[in-house]
XYZ file of C-alpha atoms in Angstrom:
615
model
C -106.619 -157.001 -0.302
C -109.943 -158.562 -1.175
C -108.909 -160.405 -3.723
C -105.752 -161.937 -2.593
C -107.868 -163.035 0.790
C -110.354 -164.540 -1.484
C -107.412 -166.394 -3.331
C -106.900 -167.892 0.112
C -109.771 -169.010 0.662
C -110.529 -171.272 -2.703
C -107.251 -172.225 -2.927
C -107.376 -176.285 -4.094
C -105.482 -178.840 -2.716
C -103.681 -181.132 -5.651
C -103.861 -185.058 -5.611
C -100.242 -186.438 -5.624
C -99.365 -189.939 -7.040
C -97.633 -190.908 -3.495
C -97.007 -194.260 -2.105
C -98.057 -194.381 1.611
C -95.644 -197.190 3.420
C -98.738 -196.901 6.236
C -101.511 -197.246 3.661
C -104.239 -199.866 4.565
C -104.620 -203.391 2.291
C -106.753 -203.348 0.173
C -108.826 -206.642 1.100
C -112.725 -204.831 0.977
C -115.043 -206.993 -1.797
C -118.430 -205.492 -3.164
C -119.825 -207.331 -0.323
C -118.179 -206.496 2.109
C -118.841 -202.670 1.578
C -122.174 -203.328 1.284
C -122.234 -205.183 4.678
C -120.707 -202.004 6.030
C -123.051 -199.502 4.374
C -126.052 -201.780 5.352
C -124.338 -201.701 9.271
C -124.218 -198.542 9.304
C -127.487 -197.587 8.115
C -129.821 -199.765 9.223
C -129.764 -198.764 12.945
C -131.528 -196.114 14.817
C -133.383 -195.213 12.210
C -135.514 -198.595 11.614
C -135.678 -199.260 15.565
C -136.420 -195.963 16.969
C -137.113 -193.223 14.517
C -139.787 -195.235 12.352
C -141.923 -194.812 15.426
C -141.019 -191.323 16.707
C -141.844 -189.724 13.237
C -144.998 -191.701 12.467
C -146.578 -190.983 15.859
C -145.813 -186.864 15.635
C -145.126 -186.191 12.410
C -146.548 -188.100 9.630
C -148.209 -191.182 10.310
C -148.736 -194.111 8.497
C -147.329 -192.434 5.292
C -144.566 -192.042 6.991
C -143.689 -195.391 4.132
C -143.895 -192.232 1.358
C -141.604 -190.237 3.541
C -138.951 -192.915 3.211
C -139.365 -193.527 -0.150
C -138.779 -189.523 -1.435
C -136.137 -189.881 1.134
C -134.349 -192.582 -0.583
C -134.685 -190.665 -3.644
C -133.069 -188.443 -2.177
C -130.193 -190.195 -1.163
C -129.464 -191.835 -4.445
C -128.872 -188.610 -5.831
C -126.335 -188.196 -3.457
C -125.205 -191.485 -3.606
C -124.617 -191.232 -7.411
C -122.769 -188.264 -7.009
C -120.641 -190.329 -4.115
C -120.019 -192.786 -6.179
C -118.733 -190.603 -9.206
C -116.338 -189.320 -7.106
C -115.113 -192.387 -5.212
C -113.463 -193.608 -8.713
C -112.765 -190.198 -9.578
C -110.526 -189.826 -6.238
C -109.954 -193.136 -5.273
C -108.591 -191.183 -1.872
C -109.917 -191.592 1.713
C -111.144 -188.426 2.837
C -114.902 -188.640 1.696
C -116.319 -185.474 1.020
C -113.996 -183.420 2.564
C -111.250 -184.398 0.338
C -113.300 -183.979 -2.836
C -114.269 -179.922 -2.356
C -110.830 -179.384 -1.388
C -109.469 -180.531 -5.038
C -112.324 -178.949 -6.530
C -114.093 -175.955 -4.733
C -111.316 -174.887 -2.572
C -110.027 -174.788 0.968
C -112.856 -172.841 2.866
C -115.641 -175.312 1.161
C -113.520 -178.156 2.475
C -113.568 -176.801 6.173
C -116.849 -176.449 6.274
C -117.555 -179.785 4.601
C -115.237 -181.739 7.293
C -116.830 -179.199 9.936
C -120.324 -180.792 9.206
C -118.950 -184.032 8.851
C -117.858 -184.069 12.125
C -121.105 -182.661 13.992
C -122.748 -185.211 11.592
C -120.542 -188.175 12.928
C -120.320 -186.866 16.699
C -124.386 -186.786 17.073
C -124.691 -189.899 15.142
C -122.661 -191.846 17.426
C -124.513 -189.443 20.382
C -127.561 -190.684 18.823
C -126.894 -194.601 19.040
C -125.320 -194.147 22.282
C -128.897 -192.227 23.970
C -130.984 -195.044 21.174
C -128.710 -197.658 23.452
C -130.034 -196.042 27.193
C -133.173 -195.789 26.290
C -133.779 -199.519 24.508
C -131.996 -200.698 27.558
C -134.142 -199.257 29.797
C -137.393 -200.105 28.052
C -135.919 -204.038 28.044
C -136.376 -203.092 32.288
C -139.818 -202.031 32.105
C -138.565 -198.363 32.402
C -137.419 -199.253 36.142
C -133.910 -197.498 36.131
C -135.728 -193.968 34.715
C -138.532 -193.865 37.018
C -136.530 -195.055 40.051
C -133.845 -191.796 38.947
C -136.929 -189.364 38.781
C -138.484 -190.216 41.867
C -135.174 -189.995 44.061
C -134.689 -186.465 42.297
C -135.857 -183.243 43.872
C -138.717 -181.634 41.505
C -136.721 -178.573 42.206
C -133.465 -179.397 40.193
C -133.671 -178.809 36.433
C -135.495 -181.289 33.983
C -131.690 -181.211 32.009
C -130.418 -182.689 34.919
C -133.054 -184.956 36.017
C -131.995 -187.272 32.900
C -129.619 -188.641 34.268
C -129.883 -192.016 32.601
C -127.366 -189.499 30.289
C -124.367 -190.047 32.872
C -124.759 -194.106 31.575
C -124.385 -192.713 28.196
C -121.039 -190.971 29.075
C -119.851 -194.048 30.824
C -120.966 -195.709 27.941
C -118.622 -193.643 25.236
C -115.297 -193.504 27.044
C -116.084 -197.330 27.596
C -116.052 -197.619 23.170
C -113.414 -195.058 23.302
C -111.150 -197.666 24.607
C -112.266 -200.212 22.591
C -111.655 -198.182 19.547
C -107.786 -199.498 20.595
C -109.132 -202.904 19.061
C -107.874 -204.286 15.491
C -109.768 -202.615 13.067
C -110.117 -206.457 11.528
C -111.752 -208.268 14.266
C -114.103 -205.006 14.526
C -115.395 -205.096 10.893
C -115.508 -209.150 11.261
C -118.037 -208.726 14.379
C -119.937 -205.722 12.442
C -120.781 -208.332 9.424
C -121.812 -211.013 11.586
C -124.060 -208.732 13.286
C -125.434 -207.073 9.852
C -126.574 -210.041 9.248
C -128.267 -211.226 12.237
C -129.916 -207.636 12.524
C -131.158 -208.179 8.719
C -132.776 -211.574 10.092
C -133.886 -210.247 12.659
C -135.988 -207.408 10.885
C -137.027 -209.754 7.991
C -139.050 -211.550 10.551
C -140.579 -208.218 12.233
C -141.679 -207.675 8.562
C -143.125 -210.904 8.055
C -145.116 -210.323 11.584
C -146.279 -206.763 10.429
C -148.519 -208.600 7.257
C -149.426 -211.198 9.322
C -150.663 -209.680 12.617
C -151.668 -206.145 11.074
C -154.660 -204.519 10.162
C -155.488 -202.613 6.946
C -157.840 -200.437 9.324
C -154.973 -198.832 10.839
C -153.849 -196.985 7.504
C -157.654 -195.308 7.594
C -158.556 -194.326 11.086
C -161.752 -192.536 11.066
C -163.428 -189.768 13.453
C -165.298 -192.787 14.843
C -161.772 -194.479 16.245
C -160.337 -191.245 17.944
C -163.632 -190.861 19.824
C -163.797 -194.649 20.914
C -160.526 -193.884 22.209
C -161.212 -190.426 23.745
C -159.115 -188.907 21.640
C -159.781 -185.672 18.858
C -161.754 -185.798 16.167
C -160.963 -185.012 12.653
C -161.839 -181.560 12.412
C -158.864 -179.836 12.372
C -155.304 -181.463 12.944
C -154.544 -181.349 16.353
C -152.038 -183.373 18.405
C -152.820 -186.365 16.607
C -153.859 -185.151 13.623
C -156.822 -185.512 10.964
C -157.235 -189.292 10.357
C -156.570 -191.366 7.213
C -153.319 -192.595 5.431
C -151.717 -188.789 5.596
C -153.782 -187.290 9.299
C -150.707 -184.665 8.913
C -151.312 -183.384 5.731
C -148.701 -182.500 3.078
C -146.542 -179.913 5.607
C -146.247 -183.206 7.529
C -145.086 -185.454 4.877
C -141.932 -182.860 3.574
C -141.209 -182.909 7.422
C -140.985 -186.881 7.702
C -139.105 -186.764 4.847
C -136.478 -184.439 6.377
C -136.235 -186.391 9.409
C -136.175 -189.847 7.711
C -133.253 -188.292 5.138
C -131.574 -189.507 8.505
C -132.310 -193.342 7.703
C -130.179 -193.285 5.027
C -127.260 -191.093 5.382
C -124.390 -194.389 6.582
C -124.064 -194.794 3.056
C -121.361 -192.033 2.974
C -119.319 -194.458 5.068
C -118.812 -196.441 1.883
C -116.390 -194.237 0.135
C -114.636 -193.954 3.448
C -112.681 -197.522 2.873
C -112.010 -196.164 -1.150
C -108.670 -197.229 -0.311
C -109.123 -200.498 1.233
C -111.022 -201.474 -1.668
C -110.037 -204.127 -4.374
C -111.495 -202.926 -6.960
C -112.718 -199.382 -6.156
C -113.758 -198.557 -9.432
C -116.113 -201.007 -9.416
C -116.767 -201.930 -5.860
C -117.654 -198.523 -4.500
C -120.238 -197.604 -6.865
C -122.044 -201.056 -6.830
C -121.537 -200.755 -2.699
C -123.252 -197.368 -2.202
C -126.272 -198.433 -4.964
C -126.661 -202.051 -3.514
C -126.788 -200.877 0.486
C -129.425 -198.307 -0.399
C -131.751 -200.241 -2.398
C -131.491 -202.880 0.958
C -131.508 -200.567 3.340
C -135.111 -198.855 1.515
C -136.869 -202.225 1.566
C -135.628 -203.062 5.228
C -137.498 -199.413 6.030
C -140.108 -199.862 4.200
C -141.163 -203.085 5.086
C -140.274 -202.331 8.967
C -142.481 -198.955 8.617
C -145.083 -200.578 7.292
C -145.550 -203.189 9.486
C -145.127 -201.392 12.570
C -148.135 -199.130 11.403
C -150.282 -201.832 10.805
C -150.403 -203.891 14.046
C -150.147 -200.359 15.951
C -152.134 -197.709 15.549
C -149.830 -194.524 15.239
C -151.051 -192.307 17.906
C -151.118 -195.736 20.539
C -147.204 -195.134 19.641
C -145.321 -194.090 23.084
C -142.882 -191.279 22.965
C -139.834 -192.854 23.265
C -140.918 -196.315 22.765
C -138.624 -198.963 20.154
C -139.666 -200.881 16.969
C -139.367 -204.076 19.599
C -142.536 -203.110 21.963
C -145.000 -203.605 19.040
C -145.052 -207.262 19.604
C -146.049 -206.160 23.001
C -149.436 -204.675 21.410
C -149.781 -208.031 19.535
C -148.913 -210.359 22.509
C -145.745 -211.409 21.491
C -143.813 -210.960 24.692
C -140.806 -213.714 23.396
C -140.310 -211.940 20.387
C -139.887 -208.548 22.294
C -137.140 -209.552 24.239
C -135.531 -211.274 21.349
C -135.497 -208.297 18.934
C -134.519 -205.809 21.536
C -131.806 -208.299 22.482
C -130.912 -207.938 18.669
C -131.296 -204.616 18.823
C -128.795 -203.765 21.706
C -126.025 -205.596 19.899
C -126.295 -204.205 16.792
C -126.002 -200.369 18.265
C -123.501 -201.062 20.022
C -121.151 -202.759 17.057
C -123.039 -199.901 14.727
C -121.315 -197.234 16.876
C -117.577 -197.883 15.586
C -118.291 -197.955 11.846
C -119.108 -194.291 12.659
C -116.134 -193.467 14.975
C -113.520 -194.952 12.849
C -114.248 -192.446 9.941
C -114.529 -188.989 12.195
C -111.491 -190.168 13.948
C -109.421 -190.374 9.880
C -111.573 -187.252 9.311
C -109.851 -185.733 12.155
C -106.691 -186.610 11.556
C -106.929 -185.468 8.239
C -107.743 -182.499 8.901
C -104.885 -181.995 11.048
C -102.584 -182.745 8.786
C -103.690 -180.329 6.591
C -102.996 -178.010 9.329
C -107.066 -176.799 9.322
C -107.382 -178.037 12.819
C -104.521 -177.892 15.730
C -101.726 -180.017 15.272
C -102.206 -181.906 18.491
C -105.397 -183.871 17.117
C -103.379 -185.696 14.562
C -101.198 -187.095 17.028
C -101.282 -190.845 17.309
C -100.677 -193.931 19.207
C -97.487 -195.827 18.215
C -98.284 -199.333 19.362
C -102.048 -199.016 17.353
C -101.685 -196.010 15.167
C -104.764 -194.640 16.796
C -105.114 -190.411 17.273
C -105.482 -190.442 21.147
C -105.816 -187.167 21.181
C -108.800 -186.629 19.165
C -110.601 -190.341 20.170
C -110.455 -188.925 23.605
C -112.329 -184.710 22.929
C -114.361 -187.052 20.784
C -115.942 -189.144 23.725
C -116.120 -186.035 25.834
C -117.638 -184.419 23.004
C -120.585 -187.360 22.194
C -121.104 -187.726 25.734
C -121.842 -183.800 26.159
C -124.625 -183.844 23.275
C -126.138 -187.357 24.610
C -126.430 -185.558 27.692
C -127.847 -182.351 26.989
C -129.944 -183.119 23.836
C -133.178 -185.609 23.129
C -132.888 -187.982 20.143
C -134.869 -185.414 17.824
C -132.822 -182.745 18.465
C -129.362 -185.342 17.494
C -131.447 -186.884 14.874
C -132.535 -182.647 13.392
C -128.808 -181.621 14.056
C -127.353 -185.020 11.946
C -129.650 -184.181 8.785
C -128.650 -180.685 8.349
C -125.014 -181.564 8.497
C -125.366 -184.754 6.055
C -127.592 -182.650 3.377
C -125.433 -179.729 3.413
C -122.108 -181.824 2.722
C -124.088 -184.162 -0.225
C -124.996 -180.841 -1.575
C -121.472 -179.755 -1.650
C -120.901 -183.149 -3.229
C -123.167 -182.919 -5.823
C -122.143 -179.406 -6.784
C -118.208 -180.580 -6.814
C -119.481 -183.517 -9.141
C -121.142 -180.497 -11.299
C -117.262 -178.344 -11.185
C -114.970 -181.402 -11.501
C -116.592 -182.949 -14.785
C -115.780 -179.471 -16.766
C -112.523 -178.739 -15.689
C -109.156 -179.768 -17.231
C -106.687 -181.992 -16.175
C -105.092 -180.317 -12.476
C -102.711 -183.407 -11.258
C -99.537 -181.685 -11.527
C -100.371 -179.465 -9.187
C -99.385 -175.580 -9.372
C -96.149 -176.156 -11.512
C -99.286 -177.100 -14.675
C -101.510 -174.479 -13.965
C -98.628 -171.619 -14.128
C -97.365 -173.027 -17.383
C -100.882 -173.296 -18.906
C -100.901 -169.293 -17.698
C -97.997 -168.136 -18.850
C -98.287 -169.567 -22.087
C -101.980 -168.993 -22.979
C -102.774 -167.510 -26.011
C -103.309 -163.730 -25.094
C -106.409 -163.460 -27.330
C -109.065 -165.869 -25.528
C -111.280 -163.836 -23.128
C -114.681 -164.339 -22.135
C -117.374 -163.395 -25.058
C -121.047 -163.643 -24.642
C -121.099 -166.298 -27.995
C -118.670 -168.233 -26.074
C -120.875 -168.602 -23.443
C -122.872 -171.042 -25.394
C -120.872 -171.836 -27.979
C -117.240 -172.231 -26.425
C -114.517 -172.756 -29.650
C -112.309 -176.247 -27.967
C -114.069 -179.322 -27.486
C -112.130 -180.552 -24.554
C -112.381 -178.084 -20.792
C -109.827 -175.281 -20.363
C -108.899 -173.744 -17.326
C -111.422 -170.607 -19.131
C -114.136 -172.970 -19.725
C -113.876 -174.217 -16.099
C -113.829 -171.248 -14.541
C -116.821 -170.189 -16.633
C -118.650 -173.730 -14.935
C -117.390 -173.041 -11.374
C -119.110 -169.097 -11.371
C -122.146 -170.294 -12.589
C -122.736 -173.745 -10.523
C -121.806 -170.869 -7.810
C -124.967 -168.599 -9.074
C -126.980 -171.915 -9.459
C -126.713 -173.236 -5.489
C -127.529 -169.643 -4.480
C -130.676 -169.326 -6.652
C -131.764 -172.620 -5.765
C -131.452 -171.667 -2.121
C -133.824 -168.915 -2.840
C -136.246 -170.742 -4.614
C -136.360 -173.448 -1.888
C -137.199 -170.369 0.477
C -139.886 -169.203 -1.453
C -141.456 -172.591 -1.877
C -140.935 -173.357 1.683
C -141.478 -170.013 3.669
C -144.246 -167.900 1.844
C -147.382 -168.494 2.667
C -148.968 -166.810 -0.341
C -147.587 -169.262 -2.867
C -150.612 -171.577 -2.387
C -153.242 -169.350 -2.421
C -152.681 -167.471 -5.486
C -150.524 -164.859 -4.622
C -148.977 -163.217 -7.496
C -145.852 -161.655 -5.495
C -144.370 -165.011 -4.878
C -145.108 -166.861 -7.987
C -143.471 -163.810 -10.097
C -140.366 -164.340 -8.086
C -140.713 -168.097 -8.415
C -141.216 -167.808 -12.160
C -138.273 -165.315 -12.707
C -135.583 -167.865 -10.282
C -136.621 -170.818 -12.599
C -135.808 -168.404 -15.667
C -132.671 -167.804 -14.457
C -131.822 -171.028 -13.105
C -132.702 -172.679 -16.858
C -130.749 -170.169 -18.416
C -127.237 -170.474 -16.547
C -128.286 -174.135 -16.388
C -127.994 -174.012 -20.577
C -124.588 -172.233 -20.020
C -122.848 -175.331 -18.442
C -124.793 -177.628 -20.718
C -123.473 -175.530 -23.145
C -119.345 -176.271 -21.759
C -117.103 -178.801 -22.948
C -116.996 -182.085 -20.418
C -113.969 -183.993 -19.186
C -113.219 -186.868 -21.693
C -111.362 -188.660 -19.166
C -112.856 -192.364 -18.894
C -114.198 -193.378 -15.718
C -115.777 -196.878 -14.949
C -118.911 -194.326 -13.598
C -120.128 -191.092 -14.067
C -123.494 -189.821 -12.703
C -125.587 -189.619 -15.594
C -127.692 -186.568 -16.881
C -125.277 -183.939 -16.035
C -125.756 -181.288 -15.274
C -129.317 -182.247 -14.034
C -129.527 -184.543 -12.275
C -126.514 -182.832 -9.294
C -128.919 -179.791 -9.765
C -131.790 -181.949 -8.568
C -130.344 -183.402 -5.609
C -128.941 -180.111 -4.461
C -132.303 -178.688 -4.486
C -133.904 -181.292 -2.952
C -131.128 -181.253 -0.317
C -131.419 -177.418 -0.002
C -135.351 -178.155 -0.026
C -135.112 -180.590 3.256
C -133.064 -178.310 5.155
C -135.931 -175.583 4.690
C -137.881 -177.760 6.694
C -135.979 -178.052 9.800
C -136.890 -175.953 12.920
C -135.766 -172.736 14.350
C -134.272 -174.341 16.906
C -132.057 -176.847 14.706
C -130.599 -174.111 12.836
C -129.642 -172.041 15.892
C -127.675 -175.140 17.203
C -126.235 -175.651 13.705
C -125.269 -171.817 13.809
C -123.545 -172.148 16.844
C -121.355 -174.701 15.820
C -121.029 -173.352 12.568
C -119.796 -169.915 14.361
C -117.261 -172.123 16.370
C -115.619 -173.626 13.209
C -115.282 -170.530 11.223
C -113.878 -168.963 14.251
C -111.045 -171.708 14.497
C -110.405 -171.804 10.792
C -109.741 -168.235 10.422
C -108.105 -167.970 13.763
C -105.924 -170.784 12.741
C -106.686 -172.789 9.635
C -106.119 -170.225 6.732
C -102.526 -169.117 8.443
C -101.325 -172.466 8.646
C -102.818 -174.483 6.035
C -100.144 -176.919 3.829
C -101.835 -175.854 0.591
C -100.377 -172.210 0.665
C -97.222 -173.925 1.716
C -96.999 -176.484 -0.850
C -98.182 -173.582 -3.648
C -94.893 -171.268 -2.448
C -92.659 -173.802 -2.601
C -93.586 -175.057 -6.377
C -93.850 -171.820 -7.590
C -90.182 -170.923 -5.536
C -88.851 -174.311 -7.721
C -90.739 -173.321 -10.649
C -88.866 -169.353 -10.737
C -86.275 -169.646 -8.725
C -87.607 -166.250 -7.350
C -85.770 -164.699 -4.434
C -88.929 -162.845 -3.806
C -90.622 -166.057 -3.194
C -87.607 -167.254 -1.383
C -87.952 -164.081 0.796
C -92.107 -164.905 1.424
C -91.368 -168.849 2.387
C -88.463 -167.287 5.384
C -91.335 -165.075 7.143
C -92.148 -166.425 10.030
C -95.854 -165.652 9.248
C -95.212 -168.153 6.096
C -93.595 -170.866 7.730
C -96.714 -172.908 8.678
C -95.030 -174.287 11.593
C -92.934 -176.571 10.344
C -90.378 -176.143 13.396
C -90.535 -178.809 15.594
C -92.409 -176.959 17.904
């Protein structure tokens, strides 16, 4: 019973060699991916978060925070881009743990995905209210709150939210649009935005002060605020007044900053040359989109000092605190624009994600239904803009911004540990019909052995050898999950303590010794124009640091991830593992295969039909 539920759960999906009459031109160069990674990153992150997380969380090295964050992202970006010539499929992530971890991985890869895509575009749309109403001198939010009873609820009181609803189902129906003229207007706007921000660099070095990366005790008590004692709400002075807890925070938050790379591989199929393209897209739009932080970050800490930051203020009111009222306008101008093209390079993917999904009979039906006249999934564009406009309404940017970074690491670290399966396993293209041969046929004498372990007899993967890699890189994510909990969450570590550092020393044991087990495995010889080097390394690395990020997160992010989390389990096993096309597909090869009436029998249940009646 266990078993053959567990069977159901990993079961893989198999890449066919199908010609799709409905499958998009490919017309994408190198540059233009990287004008659509660099769209899609640069964005809420550079205009509103740069100043959010250095006024409460780390400061002026809030420019380190962004640099272990981009780190960070390579890692994942590598692995990305690995895969993006290794399944030169749309789908993203979700399509690459289906063909190599198995079905319930892929659910609750393309679950995250689409939390991660609903409260990014919930995020640009609240980013888009609140610049707009800063360009008014705050007018429209003060005029709401003093016409509002100070009885009714604070939730309510924002109801600068109800714009961002009307807002949403406004791009909803733009969404009808020509995908073309869309992506034209997003690259003429990329580059604008990249203008606009080299200048608000160039202002930074010119109109900042050195002073402000080592504030003193002397300049919080000229300006009445604490000293340096102990870190308070503004913490301790100096390049880092948070200390080192607030630097692995930043970083968590600023993972955000980079996470539109993922887009990229997205458009694998409207590529030209995705082998080369998408690899020299994802590395090209994150090495721009680190220096167009960086630089932004840095200057906006220099000509303001980070606690004279305002909650909720923009990159654009700096010039304010230099005089610069012209410039203001201009770059919030800029600003407005840019979110609001930013916001469809995000919906276009969750909608295919979607849709996809449907198909695949892991989400109702009813979502992949579609638009004749544009090809557009109505059904799902429209739960989608009921769905953003919910979370703009009911959650602060933090919370979006919190709730986006735990969905995007956990998916790149699903990524990175399908990049760590995929490269030791044997050929799978054929689908069931191979695998069954390869079983029936298998020499009766090759079991598992300790000496094969580390010293497996073929030189190329077999389906043992592979299975070998995928229980161990299984071990390895959960004892990297521990350690990350020990490093993160006991407080003993530092001081000393010999509990925790016994436990850390015996999880790095372990992890180096399974580590030298895959090492140890034969590796794909299957050219590819790019493989992530360093294997099995360097995927280890970015899952931990992934893992390591997430441990940073609050309470109160992981109870909202939970939730949702709890929603999409519910729906899969409810639904998804009854219905899904895999288990379909699988019956139906092996019924072709045998010839088995038994199999025959199983495919005429109505419980196996997966709803393939019209109905």
């Amino acid at each position: 019973m266990i078993p053959a539920f567990w069977d159901r759960l990993v079961r893989r999906r198999m890449l066919e060699e199908d010609v799709n009459e409905m499958a998009p031109a490919r017309r994408l160069t190198t540059l233009d991916l990287v004008a659509l990674g660099v769209g899609c990153t640069v964005g809420v992150g550079v205009f509103v978060l740069s100043g959010e997380v250095a006024r409460d969380i780390t400061g002026p090295s809030i420019v380190i925070c962004l640099l272990v964050a981009s780190l960070s992202s390579l890692l994942a970006g590598l692995c990305y881009a690995e895969f993006g010539v290794q399944v030169p499929y749309a789908g993203s992530s979700y399509l690459y743990t289906y063909v190599t971890m198995g079905e319930i991985w892929a659910f609750i890869t393309g679950w995250n995905l689409i939390i991660f895509f609903v409260a990014h575009t919930a995020t640009v749309a609240r980013a888009w209210t609140l610049a707009f109403d800063n360009l008014l001198g705050n007018q429209i939010s003060q005029t709401l709150h003093e016409n509002i009873s100070p009885n009714v609820p604070q939730v309510l009181g924002e109801i600068l939210g109800f714009i961002v609803v009307g807002l949403m189902l406004l791009f909803m129906e733009l969404l009808t649009l020509r995908n073309r003229w869309i992506f034209l207007v997003s690259k003429v706007f990329t580059m604008v935005k990249l203008l606009v921000l080299s200048f608000v660099i160039m202002s930074g070095f010119m109109k900042g002060d050195l002073h402000n990366w080592k504030l003193t005790e002397e300049d919080y008590i000229k300006a009445g605020l604490n000293g340096t004692f102990s870190l308070g709400p503004l913490g301790s002075g100096g390049f880092v007044p948070f200390g080192f807890k607030g630097i692995l925070r930043g970083v968590a938050t600023c993972f955000y900053a980079f996470i539109g790379f993922s887009i990229i591989v997205t458009r694998v199929e409207e590529a030209q040359n995705p082998e080369r393209s998408i690899p020299m897209g994802i590395v090209i739009s994150l090495l721009i989109c680190f220096f167009v932080y960086f630089g932004v970050s840095a200057a906006l800490t220099l000509m303001v000092p980070y606690y004279q930051l305002r909650p909720r203020s923009t990159l654009p009111e700096a010039f304010l605190h230099i005089g610069w009222a012209t410039a203001y306008y201009v770059v919030t101008f800029v600003f407005l624009c840019s979110l609001s093209v930013s916001i469809f390079g995000f919906m276009f993917p969750i909608r295919n994600l979607i849709y996809m999904m449907a198909q695949d009979s892991l989400l109702f039906p009813v979502l992949a239904s579609i638009q004749t006249s544009t090809y557009m999934p109505n059904v799902s564009t429209v739960i989608l803009g009921i769905v953003v406009g919910i979370l703009a309404f009911f959650f602060g940017l933090t919370d979006l911004l919190d709730l986006m970074s735990v969905g995007a690491l956990l998916a790149y670290s699903l990524v990175a540990l399908c990049v760590l399966i995929i490269r030791y396993q044997p050929e799978r293209r054929n689908g069931v019909k191979e695998a069954q041969v390869w079983e029936e046929n298998r020499p009766a004498a090759e079991k598992l052995t300790l000496q094969q372990l580390f010293f497996p007899g073929s030189p190329t993967p077999t389906p043992l050898s592979g299975q070998v890699v995928y229980v161990c890189s299984s071990l390895l994510a959960l004892l990297l999950t521990l350690l990350c909990l020990v490093l993160a969450h006991w407080p003993g570590l530092l001081s000393g303590d010999p509990g925790p550092i016994t436990v850390v020393v015996l999880l790095l044991v372990l992890i180096t010794g399974i580590t030298g087990v895959i090492w140890r495995q034969p590796q794909s010889s299957t050219p590819l124009p790019f493989k992530v080097p360093a294997l099995p390394l360097l995927p280890l690395l970015s899952i931990f640091v992934n893992v390591y990020l997430m441990m940073q997160m609050t309470a109160a992010t992981w109870a909202r991830f939970g939730v949702w989390m709890l929603i999409g389990f519910a729906m899969y096993l409810g639904y998804g593992i009854q219905h899904s096309l895999v288990s379909y597909s699988e019956l139906s090869s092996m019924c072709a295969l045998q010839g088995s009436s038994q199999v025959q029998r199983l495919l005429s249940f109505p419980d196996c039909s997966f709803h393939f009646h019209p109905d």
